[in-house]
Short mmCIF file of C-alpha atoms in Angstrom, two decimals:
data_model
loop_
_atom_site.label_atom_id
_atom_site.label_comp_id
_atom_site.label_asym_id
_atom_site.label_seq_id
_atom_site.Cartn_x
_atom_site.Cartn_y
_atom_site.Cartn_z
CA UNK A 1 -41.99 -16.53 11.51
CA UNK A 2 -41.78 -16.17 15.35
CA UNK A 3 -43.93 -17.88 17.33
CA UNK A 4 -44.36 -17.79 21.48
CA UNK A 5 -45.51 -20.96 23.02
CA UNK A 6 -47.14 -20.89 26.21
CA UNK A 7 -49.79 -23.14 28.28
CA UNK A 8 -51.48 -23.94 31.45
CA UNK A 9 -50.20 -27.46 32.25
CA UNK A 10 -46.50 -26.86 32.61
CA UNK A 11 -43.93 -28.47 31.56
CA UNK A 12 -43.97 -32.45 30.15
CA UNK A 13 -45.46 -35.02 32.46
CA UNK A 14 -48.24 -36.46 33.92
CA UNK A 15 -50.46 -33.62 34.15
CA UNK A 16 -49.17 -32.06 30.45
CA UNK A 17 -49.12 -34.65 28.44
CA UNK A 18 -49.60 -33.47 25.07
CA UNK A 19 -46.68 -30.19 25.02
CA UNK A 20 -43.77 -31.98 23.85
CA UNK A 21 -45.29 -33.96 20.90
CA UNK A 22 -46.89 -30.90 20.23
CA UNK A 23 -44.23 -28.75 20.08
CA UNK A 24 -41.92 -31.43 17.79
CA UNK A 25 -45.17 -31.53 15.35
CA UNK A 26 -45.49 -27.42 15.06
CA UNK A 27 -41.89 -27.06 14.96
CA UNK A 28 -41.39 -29.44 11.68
CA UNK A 29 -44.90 -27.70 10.12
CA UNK A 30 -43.50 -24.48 9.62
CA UNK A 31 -41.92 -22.81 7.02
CA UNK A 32 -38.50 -22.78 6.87
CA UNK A 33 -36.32 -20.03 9.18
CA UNK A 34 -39.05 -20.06 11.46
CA UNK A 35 -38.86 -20.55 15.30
CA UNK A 36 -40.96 -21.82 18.28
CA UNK A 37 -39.67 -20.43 21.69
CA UNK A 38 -41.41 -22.11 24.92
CA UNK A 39 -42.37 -20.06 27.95
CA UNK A 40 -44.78 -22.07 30.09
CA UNK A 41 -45.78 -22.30 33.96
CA UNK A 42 -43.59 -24.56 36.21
CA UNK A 43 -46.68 -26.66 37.52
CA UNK A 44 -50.26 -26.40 36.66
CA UNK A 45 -52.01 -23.63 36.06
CA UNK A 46 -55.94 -24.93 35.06
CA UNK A 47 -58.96 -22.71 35.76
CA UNK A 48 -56.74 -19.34 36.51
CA UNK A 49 -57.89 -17.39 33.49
CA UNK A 50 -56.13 -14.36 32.53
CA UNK A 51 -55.14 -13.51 35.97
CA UNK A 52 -51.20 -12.53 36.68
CA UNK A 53 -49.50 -12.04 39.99
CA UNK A 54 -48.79 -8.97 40.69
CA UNK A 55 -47.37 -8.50 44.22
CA UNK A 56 -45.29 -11.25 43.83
CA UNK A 57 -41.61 -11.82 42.03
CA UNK A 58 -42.00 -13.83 39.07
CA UNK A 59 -38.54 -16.43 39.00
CA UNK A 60 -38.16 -18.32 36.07
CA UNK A 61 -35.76 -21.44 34.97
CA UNK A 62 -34.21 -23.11 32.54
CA UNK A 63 -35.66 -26.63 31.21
CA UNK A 64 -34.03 -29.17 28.63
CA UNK A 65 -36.22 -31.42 27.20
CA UNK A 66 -35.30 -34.61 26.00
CA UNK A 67 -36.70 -37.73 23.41
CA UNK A 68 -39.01 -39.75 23.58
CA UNK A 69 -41.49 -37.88 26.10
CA UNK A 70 -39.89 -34.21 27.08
CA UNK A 71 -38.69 -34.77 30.38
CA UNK A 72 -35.69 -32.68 31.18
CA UNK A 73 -32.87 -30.79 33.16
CA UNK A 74 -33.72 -27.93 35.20
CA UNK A 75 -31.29 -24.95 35.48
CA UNK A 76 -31.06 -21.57 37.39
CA UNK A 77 -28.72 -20.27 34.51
CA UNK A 78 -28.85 -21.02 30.86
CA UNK A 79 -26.49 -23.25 29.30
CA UNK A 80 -25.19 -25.04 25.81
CA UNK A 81 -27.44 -28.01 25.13
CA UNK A 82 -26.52 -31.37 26.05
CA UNK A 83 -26.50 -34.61 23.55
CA UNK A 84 -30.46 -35.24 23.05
CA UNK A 85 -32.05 -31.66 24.11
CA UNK A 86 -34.11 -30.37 21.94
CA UNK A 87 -34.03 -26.81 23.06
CA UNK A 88 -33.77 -24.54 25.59
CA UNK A 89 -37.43 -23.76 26.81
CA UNK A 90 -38.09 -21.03 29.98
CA UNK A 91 -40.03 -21.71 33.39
CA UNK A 92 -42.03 -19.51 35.23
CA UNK A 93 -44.16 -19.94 38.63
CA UNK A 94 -46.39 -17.78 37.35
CA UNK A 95 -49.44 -17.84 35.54
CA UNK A 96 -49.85 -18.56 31.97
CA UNK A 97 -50.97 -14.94 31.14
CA UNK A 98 -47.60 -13.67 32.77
CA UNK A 99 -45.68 -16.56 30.55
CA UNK A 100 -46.88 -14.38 27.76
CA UNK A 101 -46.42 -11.07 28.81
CA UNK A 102 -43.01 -11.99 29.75
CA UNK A 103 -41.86 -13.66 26.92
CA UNK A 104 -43.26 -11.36 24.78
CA UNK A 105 -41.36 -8.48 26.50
CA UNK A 106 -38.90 -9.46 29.02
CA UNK A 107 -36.99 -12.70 28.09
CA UNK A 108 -36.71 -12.12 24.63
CA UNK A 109 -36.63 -8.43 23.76
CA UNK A 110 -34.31 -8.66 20.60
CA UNK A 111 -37.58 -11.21 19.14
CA UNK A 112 -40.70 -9.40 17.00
CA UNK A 113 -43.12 -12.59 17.77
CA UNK A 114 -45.83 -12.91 14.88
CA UNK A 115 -47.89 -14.95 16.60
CA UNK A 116 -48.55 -16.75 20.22
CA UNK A 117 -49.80 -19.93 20.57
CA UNK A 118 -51.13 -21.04 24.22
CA UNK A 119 -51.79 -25.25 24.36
CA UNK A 120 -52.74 -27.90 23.82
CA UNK A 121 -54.39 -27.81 26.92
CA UNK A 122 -55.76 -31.29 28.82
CA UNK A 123 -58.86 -30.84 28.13
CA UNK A 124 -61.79 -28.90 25.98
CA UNK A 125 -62.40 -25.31 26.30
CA UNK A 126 -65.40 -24.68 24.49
CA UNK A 127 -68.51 -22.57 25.71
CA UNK A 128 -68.20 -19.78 27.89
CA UNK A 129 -67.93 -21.55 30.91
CA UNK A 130 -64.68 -23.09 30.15
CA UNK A 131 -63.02 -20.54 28.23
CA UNK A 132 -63.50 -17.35 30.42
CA UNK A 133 -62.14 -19.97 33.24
CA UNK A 134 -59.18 -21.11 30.65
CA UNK A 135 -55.36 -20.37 31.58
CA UNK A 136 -55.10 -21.49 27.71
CA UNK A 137 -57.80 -19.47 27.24
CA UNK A 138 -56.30 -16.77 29.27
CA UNK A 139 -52.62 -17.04 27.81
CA UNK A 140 -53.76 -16.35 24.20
CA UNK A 141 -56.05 -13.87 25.15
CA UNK A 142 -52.97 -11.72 27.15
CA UNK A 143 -50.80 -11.62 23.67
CA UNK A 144 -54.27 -10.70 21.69
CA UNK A 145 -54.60 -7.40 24.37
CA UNK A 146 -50.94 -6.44 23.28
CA UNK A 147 -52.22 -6.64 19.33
CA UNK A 148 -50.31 -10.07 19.14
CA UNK A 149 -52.23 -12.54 16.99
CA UNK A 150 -53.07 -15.49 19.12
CA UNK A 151 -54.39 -18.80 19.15
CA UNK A 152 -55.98 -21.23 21.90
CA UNK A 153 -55.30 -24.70 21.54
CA UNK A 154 -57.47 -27.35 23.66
CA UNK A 155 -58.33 -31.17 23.66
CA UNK A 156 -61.11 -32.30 24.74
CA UNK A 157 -61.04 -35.73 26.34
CA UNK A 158 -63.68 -38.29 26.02
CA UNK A 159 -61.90 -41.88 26.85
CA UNK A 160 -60.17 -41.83 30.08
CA UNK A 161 -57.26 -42.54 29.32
CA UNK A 162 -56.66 -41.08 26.13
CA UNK A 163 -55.04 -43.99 23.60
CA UNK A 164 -51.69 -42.31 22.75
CA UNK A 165 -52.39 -43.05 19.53
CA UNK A 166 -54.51 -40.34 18.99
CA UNK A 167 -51.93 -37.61 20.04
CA UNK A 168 -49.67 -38.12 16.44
CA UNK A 169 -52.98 -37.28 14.18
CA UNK A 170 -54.06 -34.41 16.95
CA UNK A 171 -50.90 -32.56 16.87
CA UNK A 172 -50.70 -33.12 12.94
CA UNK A 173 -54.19 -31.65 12.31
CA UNK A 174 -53.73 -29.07 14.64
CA UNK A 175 -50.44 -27.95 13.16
CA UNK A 176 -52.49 -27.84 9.91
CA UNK A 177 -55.59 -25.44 11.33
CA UNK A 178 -52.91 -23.36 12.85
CA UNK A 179 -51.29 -23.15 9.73
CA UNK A 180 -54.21 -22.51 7.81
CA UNK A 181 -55.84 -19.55 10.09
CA UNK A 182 -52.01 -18.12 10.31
CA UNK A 183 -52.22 -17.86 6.50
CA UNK A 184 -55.92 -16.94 6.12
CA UNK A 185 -55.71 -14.41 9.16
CA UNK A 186 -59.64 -12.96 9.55
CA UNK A 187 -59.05 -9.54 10.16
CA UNK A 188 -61.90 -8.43 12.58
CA UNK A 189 -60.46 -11.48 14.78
CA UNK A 190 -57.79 -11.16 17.62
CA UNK A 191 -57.80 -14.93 18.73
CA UNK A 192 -59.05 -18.52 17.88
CA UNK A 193 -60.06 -20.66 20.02
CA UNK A 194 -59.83 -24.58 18.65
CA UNK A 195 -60.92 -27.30 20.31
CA UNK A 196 -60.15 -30.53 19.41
CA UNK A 197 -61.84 -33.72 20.30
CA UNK A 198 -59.48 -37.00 21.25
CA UNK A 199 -62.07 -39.44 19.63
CA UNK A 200 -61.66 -42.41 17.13
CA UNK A 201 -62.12 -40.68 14.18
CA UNK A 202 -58.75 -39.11 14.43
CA UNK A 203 -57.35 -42.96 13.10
CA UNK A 204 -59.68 -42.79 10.14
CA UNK A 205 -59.65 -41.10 6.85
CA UNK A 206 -60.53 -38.36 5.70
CA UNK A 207 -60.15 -37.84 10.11
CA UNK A 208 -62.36 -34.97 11.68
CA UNK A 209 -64.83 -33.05 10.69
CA UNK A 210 -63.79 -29.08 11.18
CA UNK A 211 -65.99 -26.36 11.58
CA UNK A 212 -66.16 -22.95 12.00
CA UNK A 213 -68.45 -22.22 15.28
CA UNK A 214 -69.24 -19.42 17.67
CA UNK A 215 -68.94 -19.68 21.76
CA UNK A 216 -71.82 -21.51 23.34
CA UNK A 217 -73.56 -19.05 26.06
CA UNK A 218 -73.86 -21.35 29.25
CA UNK A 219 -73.20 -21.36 33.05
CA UNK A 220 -71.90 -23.26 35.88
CA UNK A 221 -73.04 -23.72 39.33
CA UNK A 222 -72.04 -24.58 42.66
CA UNK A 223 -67.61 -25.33 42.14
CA UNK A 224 -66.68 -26.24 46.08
CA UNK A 225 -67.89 -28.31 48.74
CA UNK A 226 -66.96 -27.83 52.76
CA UNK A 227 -64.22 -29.55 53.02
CA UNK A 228 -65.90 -31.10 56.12
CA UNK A 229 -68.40 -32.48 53.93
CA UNK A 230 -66.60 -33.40 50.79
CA UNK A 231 -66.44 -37.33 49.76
CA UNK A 232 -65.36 -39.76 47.19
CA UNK A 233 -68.35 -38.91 45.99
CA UNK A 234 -67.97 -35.38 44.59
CA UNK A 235 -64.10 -36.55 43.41
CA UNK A 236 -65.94 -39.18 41.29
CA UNK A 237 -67.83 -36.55 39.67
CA UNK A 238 -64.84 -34.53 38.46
CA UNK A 239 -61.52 -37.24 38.02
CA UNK A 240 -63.64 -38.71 35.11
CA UNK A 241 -64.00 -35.47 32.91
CA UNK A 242 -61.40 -33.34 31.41
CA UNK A 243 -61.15 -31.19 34.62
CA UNK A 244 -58.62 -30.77 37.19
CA UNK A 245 -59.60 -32.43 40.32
CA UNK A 246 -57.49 -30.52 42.44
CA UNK A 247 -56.66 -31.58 45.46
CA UNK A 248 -57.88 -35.10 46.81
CA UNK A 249 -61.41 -34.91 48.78
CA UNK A 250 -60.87 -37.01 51.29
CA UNK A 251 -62.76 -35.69 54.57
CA UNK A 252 -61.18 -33.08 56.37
CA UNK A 253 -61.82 -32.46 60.06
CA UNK A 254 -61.46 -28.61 61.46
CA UNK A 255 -62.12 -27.40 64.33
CA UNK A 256 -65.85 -26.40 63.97
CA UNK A 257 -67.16 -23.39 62.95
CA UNK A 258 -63.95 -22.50 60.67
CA UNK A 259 -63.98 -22.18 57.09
CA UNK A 260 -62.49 -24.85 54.69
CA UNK A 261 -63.33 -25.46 51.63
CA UNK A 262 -62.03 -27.84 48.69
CA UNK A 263 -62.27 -27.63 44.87
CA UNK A 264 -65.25 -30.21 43.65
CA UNK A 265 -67.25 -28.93 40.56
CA UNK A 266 -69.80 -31.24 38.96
CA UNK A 267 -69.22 -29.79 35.32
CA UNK A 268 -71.12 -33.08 33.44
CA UNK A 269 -74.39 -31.11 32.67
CA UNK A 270 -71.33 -29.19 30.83
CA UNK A 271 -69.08 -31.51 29.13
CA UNK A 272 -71.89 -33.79 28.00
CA UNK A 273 -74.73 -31.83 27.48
CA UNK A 274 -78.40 -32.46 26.06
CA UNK A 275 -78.20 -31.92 22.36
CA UNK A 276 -81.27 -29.94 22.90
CA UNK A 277 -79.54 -27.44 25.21
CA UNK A 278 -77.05 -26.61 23.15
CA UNK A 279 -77.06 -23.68 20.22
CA UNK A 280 -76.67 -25.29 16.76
CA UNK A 281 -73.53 -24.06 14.94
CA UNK A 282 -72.10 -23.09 18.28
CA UNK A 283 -68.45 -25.17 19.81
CA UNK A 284 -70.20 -27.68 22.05
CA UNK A 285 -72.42 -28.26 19.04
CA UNK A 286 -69.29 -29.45 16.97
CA UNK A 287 -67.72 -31.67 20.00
CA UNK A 288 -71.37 -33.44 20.40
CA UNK A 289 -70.59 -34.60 16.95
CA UNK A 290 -66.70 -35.52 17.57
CA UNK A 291 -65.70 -32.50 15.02
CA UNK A 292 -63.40 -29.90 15.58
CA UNK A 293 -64.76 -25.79 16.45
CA UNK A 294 -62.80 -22.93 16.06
CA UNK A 295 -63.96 -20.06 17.06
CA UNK A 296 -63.09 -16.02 15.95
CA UNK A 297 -62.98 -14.59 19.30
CA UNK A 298 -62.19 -10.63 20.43
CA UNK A 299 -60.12 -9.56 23.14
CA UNK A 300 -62.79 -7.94 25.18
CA UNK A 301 -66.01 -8.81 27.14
CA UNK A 302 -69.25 -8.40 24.95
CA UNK A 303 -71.47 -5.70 25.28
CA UNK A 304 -75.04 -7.00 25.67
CA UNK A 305 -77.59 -5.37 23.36
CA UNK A 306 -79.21 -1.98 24.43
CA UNK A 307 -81.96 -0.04 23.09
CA UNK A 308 -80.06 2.84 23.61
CA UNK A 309 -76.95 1.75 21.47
CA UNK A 310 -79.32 1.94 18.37
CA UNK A 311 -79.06 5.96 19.68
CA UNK A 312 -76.69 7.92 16.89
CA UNK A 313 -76.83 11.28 19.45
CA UNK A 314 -74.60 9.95 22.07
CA UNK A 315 -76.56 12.56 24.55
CA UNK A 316 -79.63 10.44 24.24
CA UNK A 317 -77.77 7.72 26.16
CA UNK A 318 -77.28 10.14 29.16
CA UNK A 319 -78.62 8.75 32.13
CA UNK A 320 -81.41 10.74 33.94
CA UNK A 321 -82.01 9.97 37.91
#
């Protein structure tokens, strides 16, 4: 089994926390003669969706990870490992849809990859607000429009900061549900999106609760704030959620009447909404109760209904103006 590893945090460190220990936890979970190969952003990626750049050249490296946390050597040129690296994993300052696209047909041409997996990304992706926003999102979804069966991998963080001791039973469970949907593949699905809460009951027996969900239909608002205007304020609403705050929002003063403007989204209403907001059975529904959604998802926007789809003679649906 070959499997293509991608995400939208980059490589281990303080904003990508979870990749390595993720990576050591998938790689000792699968069967026998079966491979992980790493292609990931060089810096972070967060709230790009399934964008790529297209006008620019893409230039990629060579990164060594190392025990006990991932950090590594970086290369122009591959090389034979050093005493301690785990592997040779690939760099690219691109976006994590073009990590898959080129690892799936670039870097490694000689590789059929079964399946690609895109996480565990800082953070929950669940509802539609976060995942059509997602660069995890985004990264599974490009190997699911080239027929590659993908899966999204996301934590959702609710203490700030997350105990490490919750990342051991988080990889662990998610190495099973990957396993599991891998080897119970649903047919009429081209990704999964799981979502995993970082909560207490990961330290307990029998751990989570896991369900199967669907995408919870919401919306966001107002994401920037003149960077005239901005404040500690609007940085407090954002640093304590499992969002990128971008950069810091201290004032900024332009010369007036130009246009500046800083990244600042209030997302709470969001992350923590009213139970009675939210659609029963749906993925925001499972992390209100600390359990863990995954969610069938196609590789395509959804129609919205239409009397005239329930039409069999397809010249019915002809417009007349």
């Amino acid at each position: 089994m070959h499997i293509l590893l991608v995400n939208d945090d980059g490589p281990p460190g303080h904003e990508s926390p979870f990749i390595y220990g993720f990576y050591k936890f998938l790689k000792s979970s699968l069967p026998a003669g079966s491979d992980v190969t790493v292609v990931i952003p060089n810096g972070q990626r967060s709230w790009i969706g399934k964008a790529y750049h297209i006008k620019e050249i893409t230039n990629g490296f060579y990164y060594y990870p190392k025990d006990p946390d991932g950090l590594g050597e970086t290369t122009d040129v591959s090389r034979p490992l050093k005493d301690g690296e785990v592997g040779e994993w690939i760099l690219l300052d691109g976006t994590p849809s073009t990590c898959t696209n080129i690892g799936l047909y670039n870097l490694f041409p000689h590789i059929q990859f079964d399946f690609v997996i895109s996480g565990p990304n800082v953070g929950r992706n669940s509802s539609a607000a976060f995942a059509m926003s997602s660069g995890t999102v985004g990264g599974a979804m490009a190997g699911a429009l080239t027929g590659v069966r993908s899966i999204a991998l996301s934590y959702g963080i609710v203490k700030h900061p997350s105990p490490p001791s919750y990342l051991p039973p988080a990889h662990a469970l998610s190495a099973r549900i990957i396993l599991s949907l891998i080897n119970n593949w649903d047919e009429d699905a081209d990704l999964y999106s799981v979502n995993i809460p970082l909560v207490d009951g990961l330290l307990s027996e029998p751990g989570l609760d896991v369900y199967w969900t669907s995408l919870w239909r919401n919306r966001y608002g107002k994401l920037f704030k003149d960077a005239n205007k901005a404040s500690r304020k609007d940085e407090e609403a954002t640093k304590n959620s499992d969002v990128p705050t971008g950069a810091t929002l201290e004032r900024v003063d332009q010369k007036e009447g130009t246009l500046h403007f800083k990244w600042a989204p209030d997302l709470r209403s969001i992350i923590r909404p009213a139970e009675d907001t939210v659609s029963p059975g749906s993925d925001a529904w499972a992390l209100l109760r600390d359990a863990v959604s995954v969610t069938p998802l196609k590789a395509a926007f959804a129609e919205a209904s239409h009397d005239a789809f329930n039409k069999t003679d397809l010249a019915e649906r002809k417009w007349k103006l």
